[in-house]
Every structure is written in C-alpha cells, then in structure tokens.
Amino acid sequence: MLNSIRCHAGTLAAVAVLCAGAVGCAHAPPAPPATDDPEPFVLTPGDMVRLKVWRGEDMTGDYLVNNDGVVVFPLIGPMTVTGMSADSLKTTLVNAYSRYVRTPSIEVLPLRRINIYGAVQNGGLYPVDPTMTVADALALAGGVTPQGDPNKVDLIRDGRRIRAELTEDTRIMELPIRSGDHLYVPERSWISRNIGLVSTVVSGFISVAIVLLNDYLDKDR
C-alpha cells in the first residue's frame, strides 16, 4: 500500500510541475538581446530629412535621400548628404540658406523609413526619428492588436533578425537600424492570451487530483 501511495503522490507532483510550467511559460523572462552596437545616426540612402525653416514655409518639408545619397532641397538644389549627422547638415544648410533668408533659423531631423508589420493595426512603411521609442513607432502603425506582444518586437534586415525581443521603451537611437529594416510584432502565445482560463483549469485539476488522492488514502486505511 505504501508503494501505491508513493506512486500516486509522485504522479500528482509530476502533474503539478507540468501545469506550473505551462503557466510559467506565459511569464518566462525574455531572451537577452543581441549585442550589436547602435550605428551612428548619420544619413544614408533611403532616409528622409525633415527640414523646418522659420519664416520659410515654402522650404519646410520632408525630403528623400535618393540612392546616390543626394537630397534636392528647395532653392539650393541637389546636395550630397551621405554620412552627415543632423548637426553637420544643419550648419551646411544655415550657410546655404543665408543667401535667401536673413539669419535663417533651421531645424533638421533625420528620419529612417522602416517597415512595421506583424500584429499591428496598419502595417506599412513609416518614417521614425531617433528620439522615438519602439512604442512610438508602433503607434504610427495604429498600435498593437490585442493578440500582439509589444515587448517582444524583432528588428529584421534581409530576413535576418538583428535584435530580438525589443521592449516598448527601447529607443530608436539605441538600435542599429537602417532604412528598409523591419520591426516585426509577434503574436502572444495562446497560454499568455488565455492566462485566466489556464490558471482556472490548472487550479481545478490540482483540486480534483488532491480530492481523488485523499479518497484513495481513506479507502486504504
């Protein structure tokens, strides 16, 4: 009889461990991110330049960096900007526009154009700036669907995962991100989407198992 009790107790313990493991999957810690260092936020082909000129509405706008690394700015014309930072481009533009505007006040913001897809409301191509967080970028795509996991976003380039499981608070400037890259939002696991149901089932199963074991022990007394 003692061996039988031990057998049933072992079975119950194994079941409890498996159930606890299933619930724990919904809260498993994320895998550590890749260690790629952020790339310098300089302009490359495919980027955009957001230019704001005070008292120069006709010059204000978003301008594409073409495949040759050239931007065509109003009044100035074509300018090669590849490898330039926002500060260096601003200095160049202030000097250039001083011929047309007295003491020009200019703001320059570099933008990466990235694809946002997966479990988002409106996947597509969106411009993001270095001050944004991943949450800000996902908001451009209408936000994450109820099935999506905003804290396990992957950065993908040419079909290869560059950084894994980014959180909503990750800043764009912290990522080795380029125009043409993808932010992919995966769907949460079935267990994490139904954690209440799983917890109820597990609790009920363990309760029933305990009752059955107690009944068995009472009969053997």
Coordinates of N, CA and C in Angstrom, one line a residue:
M1 N 0.8 -1.2 0.0 CA 0.0 0.0 0.0 C 0.9 1.3 0.0
L2 N 2.0 1.2 0.8 CA 2.9 2.4 0.9 C 3.5 2.7 -0.5
N3 N 3.8 1.7 -1.3 CA 4.4 1.9 -2.6 C 3.3 2.5 -3.5
S4 N 2.1 2.1 -3.3 CA 1.0 2.6 -4.2 C 0.8 4.1 -3.8
I5 N 0.8 4.4 -2.6 CA 0.6 5.8 -2.2 C 1.8 6.7 -2.8
R6 N 3.0 6.2 -2.6 CA 4.1 6.9 -3.2 C 4.0 7.1 -4.7
C7 N 3.4 6.1 -5.4 CA 3.2 6.2 -6.8 C 2.3 7.3 -7.2
H8 N 1.1 7.3 -6.4 CA 0.1 8.3 -6.7 C 0.6 9.7 -6.3
A9 N 1.3 9.8 -5.3 CA 1.9 11.1 -4.9 C 2.9 11.6 -5.9
G10 N 3.7 10.7 -6.4 CA 4.7 11.1 -7.4 C 4.0 11.5 -8.7
T11 N 2.9 10.8 -9.1 CA 2.1 11.3 -10.3 C 1.6 12.6 -10.1
L12 N 1.0 12.9 -8.9 CA 0.4 14.2 -8.6 C 1.4 15.3 -8.7
A13 N 2.6 15.0 -8.1 CA 3.7 16.0 -8.1 C 4.1 16.3 -9.5
A14 N 4.2 15.3 -10.4 CA 4.6 15.5 -11.8 C 3.6 16.3 -12.5
V15 N 2.3 16.0 -12.3 CA 1.3 16.8 -12.9 C 1.3 18.3 -12.5
A16 N 1.5 18.5 -11.2 CA 1.6 19.9 -10.7 C 2.8 20.6 -11.3
V17 N 3.9 19.9 -11.5 CA 5.1 20.6 -12.1 C 4.8 20.9 -13.5
L18 N 4.2 20.0 -14.2 CA 3.9 20.3 -15.7 C 2.9 21.4 -15.8
C19 N 1.9 21.5 -14.9 CA 0.9 22.6 -15.0 C 1.6 23.9 -14.7
A20 N 2.4 23.9 -13.6 CA 3.1 25.1 -13.2 C 4.0 25.6 -14.3
G21 N 4.6 24.6 -15.0 CA 5.5 25.0 -16.1 C 4.7 25.6 -17.3
A22 N 3.5 25.1 -17.5 CA 2.7 25.7 -18.6 C 2.3 27.1 -18.3
V23 N 1.9 27.3 -17.0 CA 1.5 28.7 -16.6 C 2.8 29.6 -16.7
G24 N 3.9 29.1 -16.3 CA 5.1 29.9 -16.2 C 5.6 30.3 -17.6
C25 N 5.2 29.5 -18.6 CA 5.6 29.9 -20.0 C 5.1 31.3 -20.3
A26 N 4.0 31.7 -19.8 CA 3.4 33.0 -20.1 C 4.2 34.1 -19.5
H27 N 5.0 33.8 -18.5 CA 5.8 34.8 -17.8 C 7.3 34.6 -17.9
A28 N 7.7 33.7 -18.9 CA 9.1 33.4 -19.0 C 9.9 34.7 -19.3
P29 N 11.1 34.9 -18.7 CA 11.9 36.1 -19.0 C 12.4 36.1 -20.4
P30 N 12.4 37.3 -21.1 CA 12.8 37.3 -22.5 C 14.2 37.0 -22.6
A31 N 14.6 36.5 -23.8 CA 15.9 36.1 -24.1 C 16.7 37.4 -24.2
P32 N 18.0 37.4 -23.8 CA 18.8 38.6 -23.9 C 19.0 39.1 -25.3
P33 N 18.9 40.4 -25.5 CA 19.0 41.0 -26.8 C 20.4 40.8 -27.4
A34 N 20.5 40.9 -28.7 CA 21.8 40.7 -29.4 C 22.7 41.9 -29.0
T35 N 24.0 41.8 -29.2 CA 24.9 42.8 -28.7 C 25.3 43.8 -29.7
D36 N 24.6 43.8 -30.9 CA 25.0 44.8 -32.0 C 25.0 46.2 -31.4
D37 N 26.1 46.9 -31.6 CA 26.2 48.3 -31.2 C 25.3 49.2 -32.1
P38 N 24.7 50.2 -31.6 CA 23.9 51.1 -32.5 C 24.8 51.7 -33.5
E39 N 24.3 51.9 -34.7 CA 25.1 52.5 -35.8 C 24.9 54.0 -35.6
P40 N 26.0 54.8 -36.0 CA 25.9 56.3 -35.8 C 24.7 56.8 -36.6
F41 N 23.9 57.7 -36.1 CA 22.7 58.2 -36.7 C 23.1 59.2 -37.8
V42 N 23.7 58.8 -38.9 CA 24.0 59.6 -40.0 C 23.2 59.3 -41.2
L43 N 23.1 60.2 -42.1 CA 22.2 60.0 -43.2 C 22.7 59.0 -44.2
T44 N 21.9 58.1 -44.7 CA 22.2 57.1 -45.7 C 21.1 57.1 -46.8
P45 N 21.4 56.5 -47.9 CA 20.3 56.4 -48.9 C 19.0 55.7 -48.4
G46 N 17.9 56.2 -48.8 CA 16.6 55.7 -48.3 C 16.1 56.4 -47.1
D47 N 16.9 57.3 -46.4 CA 16.5 58.1 -45.3 C 15.7 59.3 -45.8
M48 N 15.1 60.0 -44.9 CA 14.5 61.3 -45.2 C 15.0 62.4 -44.3
V49 N 15.0 63.6 -44.8 CA 15.4 64.8 -44.0 C 14.1 65.6 -43.8
R50 N 13.8 65.8 -42.5 CA 12.7 66.7 -42.2 C 13.2 68.1 -41.9
L51 N 12.9 69.0 -42.7 CA 13.5 70.4 -42.7 C 12.4 71.4 -42.3
K52 N 12.7 72.2 -41.3 CA 11.8 73.3 -40.9 C 12.6 74.6 -40.9
V53 N 12.1 75.5 -41.7 CA 12.8 76.8 -41.8 C 11.8 77.9 -41.3
W54 N 12.2 78.6 -40.3 CA 11.3 79.6 -39.7 C 11.2 80.7 -40.7
R55 N 9.9 81.1 -41.0 CA 9.6 82.1 -42.0 C 10.0 81.6 -43.4
G56 N 10.0 80.3 -43.5 CA 10.3 79.8 -44.8 C 9.4 78.5 -45.1
E57 N 8.1 78.8 -45.0 CA 7.1 77.6 -45.2 C 7.3 76.9 -46.5
D58 N 7.7 77.7 -47.6 CA 7.9 77.0 -48.9 C 9.1 76.2 -48.9
M59 N 10.0 76.3 -47.9 CA 11.2 75.4 -47.9 C 11.0 74.3 -46.9
T60 N 10.0 74.4 -46.0 CA 9.8 73.4 -45.0 C 9.2 72.1 -45.6
G61 N 9.6 70.9 -45.2 CA 9.1 69.7 -45.7 C 10.0 68.5 -45.4
D62 N 9.6 67.3 -45.9 CA 10.3 66.1 -45.8 C 11.0 65.8 -47.2
Y63 N 12.3 65.5 -47.2 CA 13.0 65.3 -48.4 C 13.7 64.0 -48.4
L64 N 13.6 63.2 -49.5 CA 14.1 61.9 -49.6 C 15.6 61.9 -49.9
V65 N 16.4 61.1 -49.3 CA 17.8 60.8 -49.7 C 17.8 59.7 -50.7
N66 N 18.1 60.1 -52.0 CA 18.0 59.1 -53.0 C 19.1 58.0 -53.0
N67 N 19.1 57.1 -53.9 CA 20.1 56.0 -53.9 C 21.5 56.5 -54.0
D68 N 21.7 57.7 -54.6 CA 23.1 58.3 -54.7 C 23.5 59.1 -53.5
G69 N 22.6 59.1 -52.4 CA 22.9 59.9 -51.2 C 22.7 61.4 -51.4
V70 N 21.8 61.7 -52.4 CA 21.6 63.2 -52.7 C 20.2 63.6 -52.3
V71 N 20.0 64.8 -51.7 CA 18.7 65.4 -51.5 C 18.6 66.6 -52.3
V72 N 17.4 66.8 -52.9 CA 17.2 68.0 -53.6 C 16.4 69.0 -52.7
F73 N 17.0 70.0 -52.2 CA 16.4 71.0 -51.3 C 15.9 72.2 -52.1
P74 N 14.8 72.8 -51.7 CA 14.3 74.0 -52.4 C 15.3 75.1 -52.4
L75 N 15.4 75.8 -53.5 CA 16.3 76.9 -53.7 C 17.7 76.5 -53.9
I76 N 18.2 75.6 -53.0 CA 19.6 75.2 -53.0 C 19.8 74.2 -54.2
G77 N 18.9 73.2 -54.4 CA 19.1 72.2 -55.4 C 19.7 70.9 -54.8
P78 N 20.4 70.1 -55.6 CA 20.9 68.8 -55.1 C 22.1 69.0 -54.2
M79 N 22.1 68.2 -53.1 CA 23.2 68.2 -52.1 C 23.5 66.8 -51.7
T80 N 24.7 66.4 -51.7 CA 25.1 65.1 -51.2 C 25.2 65.1 -49.7
V81 N 24.4 64.2 -49.0 CA 24.3 64.3 -47.6 C 24.8 63.0 -46.9
T82 N 25.2 62.0 -47.7 CA 25.6 60.7 -47.1 C 26.6 60.8 -46.1
G83 N 26.4 60.2 -44.9 CA 27.4 60.3 -43.8 C 27.3 61.5 -43.0
M84 N 26.4 62.4 -43.3 CA 26.3 63.6 -42.5 C 25.4 63.4 -41.3
S85 N 25.7 64.0 -40.2 CA 24.8 64.0 -39.0 C 23.8 65.2 -39.1
A86 N 22.8 65.2 -38.2 CA 21.9 66.2 -38.3 C 22.5 67.6 -38.0
D87 N 23.5 67.6 -37.1 CA 24.2 68.9 -36.7 C 25.0 69.4 -37.9
S88 N 25.8 68.5 -38.5 CA 26.6 69.0 -39.7 C 25.8 69.4 -40.8
L89 N 24.6 68.7 -41.1 CA 23.8 69.2 -42.2 C 23.1 70.5 -41.9
K90 N 22.7 70.7 -40.6 CA 22.1 72.0 -40.2 C 23.1 73.1 -40.5
T91 N 24.3 72.9 -40.1 CA 25.3 74.0 -40.3 C 25.5 74.3 -41.8
T92 N 25.5 73.3 -42.6 CA 25.6 73.5 -44.1 C 24.4 74.2 -44.6
L93 N 23.2 73.8 -44.2 CA 22.0 74.4 -44.7 C 21.9 75.9 -44.2
V94 N 22.3 76.2 -43.0 CA 22.2 77.6 -42.5 C 23.1 78.5 -43.4
N95 N 24.2 78.0 -43.7 CA 25.1 78.8 -44.6 C 24.5 78.9 -46.0
A96 N 23.9 77.8 -46.5 CA 23.4 77.9 -47.8 C 22.1 78.8 -47.9
Y97 N 21.3 78.7 -46.9 CA 20.0 79.5 -47.0 C 20.2 80.9 -46.5
S98 N 21.4 81.2 -46.0 CA 21.6 82.6 -45.6 C 21.7 83.5 -46.8
R99 N 21.8 82.9 -48.0 CA 21.7 83.7 -49.2 C 20.3 84.2 -49.6
Y100 N 19.3 83.4 -49.0 CA 17.9 83.7 -49.3 C 17.1 84.2 -48.1
V101 N 17.6 83.8 -46.9 CA 16.8 84.2 -45.7 C 17.8 84.9 -44.7
R102 N 17.5 86.1 -44.2 CA 18.4 86.7 -43.3 C 18.4 86.0 -42.0
T103 N 19.6 85.6 -41.5 CA 19.8 84.8 -40.2 C 18.7 83.7 -40.1
P104 N 18.8 82.7 -41.0 CA 17.9 81.6 -41.1 C 17.9 80.8 -39.8
S105 N 16.7 80.5 -39.3 CA 16.5 79.6 -38.2 C 16.0 78.2 -38.7
I106 N 16.8 77.2 -38.6 CA 16.6 75.9 -39.3 C 16.6 74.8 -38.3
E107 N 15.7 73.8 -38.4 CA 15.7 72.6 -37.7 C 15.8 71.4 -38.7
V108 N 16.7 70.5 -38.4 CA 17.0 69.3 -39.2 C 16.8 68.1 -38.4
L109 N 15.9 67.2 -38.9 CA 15.6 65.9 -38.2 C 15.8 64.8 -39.2
P110 N 16.8 63.9 -39.0 CA 16.9 62.7 -39.9 C 15.9 61.7 -39.5
L111 N 15.3 61.0 -40.6 CA 14.3 60.0 -40.4 C 14.7 58.7 -41.1
R112 N 14.6 57.6 -40.4 CA 14.7 56.3 -41.0 C 13.3 55.8 -41.5
R113 N 13.3 55.2 -42.7 CA 12.0 54.7 -43.2 C 12.0 53.2 -43.0
I114 N 11.2 52.7 -42.1 CA 11.2 51.3 -41.8 C 9.8 50.7 -42.0
N115 N 9.8 49.4 -42.2 CA 8.5 48.6 -42.3 C 8.1 48.1 -40.9
I116 N 6.8 48.4 -40.6 CA 6.3 47.9 -39.3 C 5.2 46.9 -39.7
Y117 N 5.3 45.7 -39.2 CA 4.3 44.7 -39.6 C 4.2 43.6 -38.5
G118 N 3.3 42.6 -38.8 CA 3.0 41.6 -37.8 C 1.7 41.9 -37.1
A119 N 1.6 41.8 -35.8 CA 0.4 42.0 -35.1 C 0.2 43.5 -34.8
V120 N 0.0 44.3 -35.8 CA -0.2 45.8 -35.7 C -1.5 46.1 -36.5
Q121 N -2.1 47.2 -36.2 CA -3.4 47.5 -36.9 C -3.2 47.9 -38.4
N122 N -2.1 48.6 -38.7 CA -1.9 49.1 -40.1 C -0.5 49.0 -40.5
G123 N -0.1 47.8 -40.8 CA 1.3 47.6 -41.2 C 1.7 48.4 -42.5
G124 N 3.0 48.8 -42.6 CA 3.4 49.5 -43.7 C 4.7 50.2 -43.5
L125 N 5.1 51.1 -44.4 CA 6.3 51.9 -44.3 C 6.1 53.2 -43.6
Y126 N 6.9 53.4 -42.6 CA 6.8 54.6 -41.8 C 8.1 55.3 -41.5
P127 N 8.2 56.6 -41.4 CA 9.4 57.3 -41.0 C 9.5 57.4 -39.5
V128 N 10.7 57.1 -38.9 CA 10.9 57.2 -37.5 C 12.1 58.0 -37.2
D129 N 12.1 58.8 -36.2 CA 13.2 59.6 -35.8 C 13.9 59.0 -34.6
P130 N 15.2 59.4 -34.3 CA 16.0 58.8 -33.3 C 15.4 59.0 -31.9
T131 N 14.6 60.1 -31.7 CA 14.1 60.3 -30.4 C 12.9 59.4 -30.0
M132 N 12.4 58.7 -30.9 CA 11.2 57.8 -30.7 C 11.6 56.6 -29.9
T133 N 10.6 56.0 -29.2 CA 10.7 54.7 -28.7 C 10.1 53.7 -29.6
V134 N 10.3 52.4 -29.3 CA 9.6 51.4 -30.1 C 8.0 51.6 -30.0
A135 N 7.6 51.9 -28.8 CA 6.1 52.2 -28.6 C 5.7 53.3 -29.6
D136 N 6.5 54.4 -29.7 CA 6.1 55.5 -30.6 C 6.0 55.0 -32.0
A137 N 7.0 54.2 -32.4 CA 7.0 53.7 -33.8 C 5.8 52.8 -34.1
L138 N 5.4 51.9 -33.1 CA 4.3 51.1 -33.3 C 3.0 51.9 -33.3
A139 N 2.9 53.0 -32.6 CA 1.8 53.9 -32.7 C 1.5 54.4 -34.1
L140 N 2.6 54.6 -34.8 CA 2.4 55.1 -36.2 C 1.6 54.1 -37.0
A141 N 1.8 52.8 -36.7 CA 1.1 51.7 -37.4 C -0.3 51.4 -36.8
G142 N -0.8 52.3 -36.0 CA -2.1 52.2 -35.3 C -2.1 51.4 -34.0
G143 N -0.9 51.0 -33.6 CA -0.7 50.3 -32.3 C -0.8 48.8 -32.5
V144 N -0.5 48.1 -31.5 CA -0.5 46.6 -31.5 C -1.9 46.0 -31.3
T145 N -2.2 45.0 -32.0 CA -3.5 44.3 -31.9 C -3.6 43.6 -30.5
P146 N -4.8 43.2 -30.1 CA -4.9 42.5 -28.8 C -4.1 41.2 -28.8
Q147 N -3.8 40.6 -29.9 CA -3.1 39.4 -29.9 C -1.6 39.6 -29.9
G148 N -1.1 40.9 -30.2 CA 0.3 41.1 -30.3 C 1.0 41.3 -29.0
D149 N 2.3 41.1 -29.0 CA 3.2 41.3 -27.8 C 4.1 42.4 -28.1
P150 N 3.8 43.6 -27.5 CA 4.7 44.8 -27.8 C 6.0 44.8 -27.2
N151 N 6.3 43.8 -26.3 CA 7.6 43.7 -25.6 C 8.4 42.6 -26.1
K152 N 8.1 42.1 -27.3 CA 8.9 41.0 -28.0 C 9.1 41.3 -29.4
V153 N 9.3 42.6 -29.7 CA 9.4 43.1 -31.1 C 10.8 42.7 -31.6
D154 N 10.9 42.2 -32.9 CA 12.2 41.9 -33.5 C 12.5 42.9 -34.6
L155 N 13.8 43.3 -34.6 CA 14.4 44.1 -35.7 C 15.0 43.2 -36.7
I156 N 14.4 43.2 -38.0 CA 14.8 42.3 -39.0 C 15.4 43.0 -40.2
R157 N 16.5 42.5 -40.8 CA 17.1 43.0 -42.0 C 17.4 41.9 -43.0
D158 N 16.9 42.0 -44.2 CA 17.1 41.0 -45.2 C 16.8 39.6 -44.7
G159 N 15.7 39.5 -44.0 CA 15.2 38.2 -43.5 C 16.0 37.7 -42.3
R160 N 16.9 38.5 -41.8 CA 17.7 38.0 -40.6 C 17.4 38.9 -39.4
R161 N 17.3 38.3 -38.3 CA 17.0 39.0 -37.0 C 18.2 39.7 -36.5
I162 N 18.2 41.0 -36.4 CA 19.3 41.8 -36.0 C 19.3 42.0 -34.5
R163 N 18.1 42.3 -33.9 CA 17.9 42.5 -32.5 C 16.6 41.8 -32.1
A164 N 16.6 41.0 -31.0 CA 15.4 40.2 -30.6 C 14.8 40.8 -29.4
E165 N 13.4 40.7 -29.4 CA 12.6 40.9 -28.2 C 12.9 42.3 -27.6
L166 N 12.7 43.3 -28.5 CA 12.8 44.7 -28.0 C 11.6 45.0 -27.2
T167 N 11.8 45.9 -26.2 CA 10.6 46.3 -25.4 C 10.1 47.6 -25.9
E168 N 8.9 48.0 -25.4 CA 8.3 49.3 -25.8 C 9.1 50.5 -25.5
D169 N 9.9 50.4 -24.5 CA 10.7 51.5 -24.0 C 12.1 51.7 -24.7
T170 N 12.4 50.7 -25.6 CA 13.7 50.8 -26.3 C 13.6 52.0 -27.3
R171 N 14.7 52.8 -27.3 CA 14.7 54.0 -28.1 C 15.4 53.6 -29.5
I172 N 14.8 54.3 -30.5 CA 15.3 54.0 -31.9 C 16.8 54.3 -32.0
M173 N 17.3 55.3 -31.3 CA 18.7 55.7 -31.3 C 19.6 54.6 -30.7
E174 N 19.0 53.7 -29.9 CA 19.8 52.6 -29.3 C 19.9 51.4 -30.3
L175 N 19.3 51.5 -31.4 CA 19.3 50.3 -32.3 C 20.1 50.5 -33.5
P176 N 20.7 49.4 -34.0 CA 21.4 49.5 -35.3 C 20.5 49.5 -36.5
I177 N 19.6 50.5 -36.6 CA 18.5 50.5 -37.5 C 18.8 51.3 -38.8
R178 N 18.4 50.8 -39.9 CA 18.6 51.4 -41.2 C 17.3 51.5 -41.9
S179 N 17.2 52.4 -42.9 CA 16.0 52.5 -43.7 C 15.9 51.2 -44.5
G180 N 14.7 50.7 -44.6 CA 14.4 49.4 -45.2 C 14.3 48.2 -44.2
D181 N 14.7 48.5 -43.0 CA 14.6 47.4 -41.9 C 13.2 47.2 -41.6
H182 N 12.9 46.1 -40.8 CA 11.6 45.8 -40.4 C 11.5 45.7 -38.9
L183 N 10.4 46.2 -38.3 CA 10.0 46.0 -36.9 C 8.9 45.0 -37.0
Y184 N 9.1 43.8 -36.4 CA 8.0 42.7 -36.5 C 7.5 42.5 -35.1
V185 N 6.1 42.6 -35.0 CA 5.5 42.4 -33.7 C 4.8 41.0 -33.8
P186 N 5.3 40.0 -33.0 CA 4.8 38.7 -32.9 C 3.5 38.6 -32.1
E187 N 2.7 37.6 -32.4 CA 1.5 37.3 -31.6 C 1.9 36.7 -30.3
R188 N 1.2 37.0 -29.2 CA 1.5 36.3 -27.9 C 1.0 34.9 -28.0
S189 N 1.6 34.0 -27.2 CA 1.3 32.6 -27.2 C -0.2 32.4 -26.7
W190 N -0.8 31.3 -27.1 CA -2.1 31.0 -26.7 C -2.3 31.1 -25.1
I191 N -1.3 30.5 -24.4 CA -1.3 30.5 -23.0 C -1.3 31.9 -22.4
S192 N -0.5 32.8 -22.9 CA -0.4 34.1 -22.3 C -1.7 34.9 -22.7
R193 N -2.3 34.6 -23.8 CA -3.6 35.3 -24.2 C -4.8 34.8 -23.4
N194 N -4.6 33.6 -22.8 CA -5.7 33.0 -22.0 C -5.3 32.6 -20.6
I195 N -4.4 33.4 -20.0 CA -3.8 33.0 -18.7 C -4.9 32.8 -17.6
G196 N -6.0 33.6 -17.7 CA -7.0 33.4 -16.7 C -7.6 32.0 -16.8
L197 N -7.9 31.6 -18.0 CA -8.5 30.3 -18.3 C -7.6 29.2 -17.9
V198 N -6.3 29.3 -18.2 CA -5.3 28.3 -17.9 C -5.2 28.2 -16.4
S199 N -5.1 29.3 -15.7 CA -5.0 29.2 -14.2 C -6.2 28.5 -13.6
T200 N -7.4 28.8 -14.1 CA -8.6 28.2 -13.6 C -8.5 26.7 -13.8
V201 N -8.2 26.3 -15.0 CA -8.1 24.9 -15.3 C -7.1 24.1 -14.5
V202 N -5.9 24.8 -14.4 CA -4.8 24.1 -13.6 C -5.2 24.0 -12.1
S203 N -5.8 25.1 -11.5 CA -6.2 25.0 -10.2 C -7.3 24.0 -9.9
G204 N -8.3 23.9 -10.9 CA -9.3 22.9 -10.8 C -8.8 21.5 -10.9
F205 N -7.8 21.3 -11.8 CA -7.3 20.0 -12.0 C -6.5 19.5 -10.7
I206 N -5.7 20.4 -10.1 CA -5.0 20.1 -8.9 C -5.9 19.8 -7.8
S207 N -7.0 20.6 -7.7 CA -8.0 20.3 -6.6 C -8.6 19.0 -6.7
V208 N -9.0 18.6 -8.0 CA -9.6 17.3 -8.2 C -8.7 16.2 -7.9
A209 N -7.4 16.4 -8.3 CA -6.4 15.4 -8.1 C -6.2 15.2 -6.6
I210 N -6.2 16.3 -5.8 CA -6.0 16.1 -4.4 C -7.2 15.4 -3.7
V211 N -8.4 15.7 -4.2 CA -9.6 15.0 -3.6 C -9.5 13.5 -3.9
L212 N -9.2 13.2 -5.2 CA -9.1 11.8 -5.5 C -8.0 11.1 -4.7
L213 N -6.9 11.7 -4.5 CA -5.8 11.1 -3.7 C -6.3 10.9 -2.3
N214 N -7.0 11.9 -1.7 CA -7.4 11.7 -0.3 C -8.5 10.6 -0.2
D215 N -9.4 10.5 -1.2 CA -10.3 9.4 -1.3 C -9.6 8.1 -1.3
Y216 N -8.6 8.0 -2.1 CA -7.8 6.8 -2.2 C -7.2 6.4 -0.9
L217 N -6.6 7.4 -0.2 CA -5.9 7.1 1.0 C -6.9 6.7 2.1
D218 N -8.1 7.3 2.1 CA -9.1 7.0 3.1 C -9.6 5.5 2.9
K219 N -9.7 5.1 1.6 CA -10.1 3.7 1.4 C -9.1 2.7 1.8
D220 N -7.8 3.1 1.8 CA -6.7 2.2 2.2 C -6.5 2.1 3.7
R221 N -7.1 3.0 4.4 CA -6.9 3.0 5.9 C -7.6 1.8 6.5

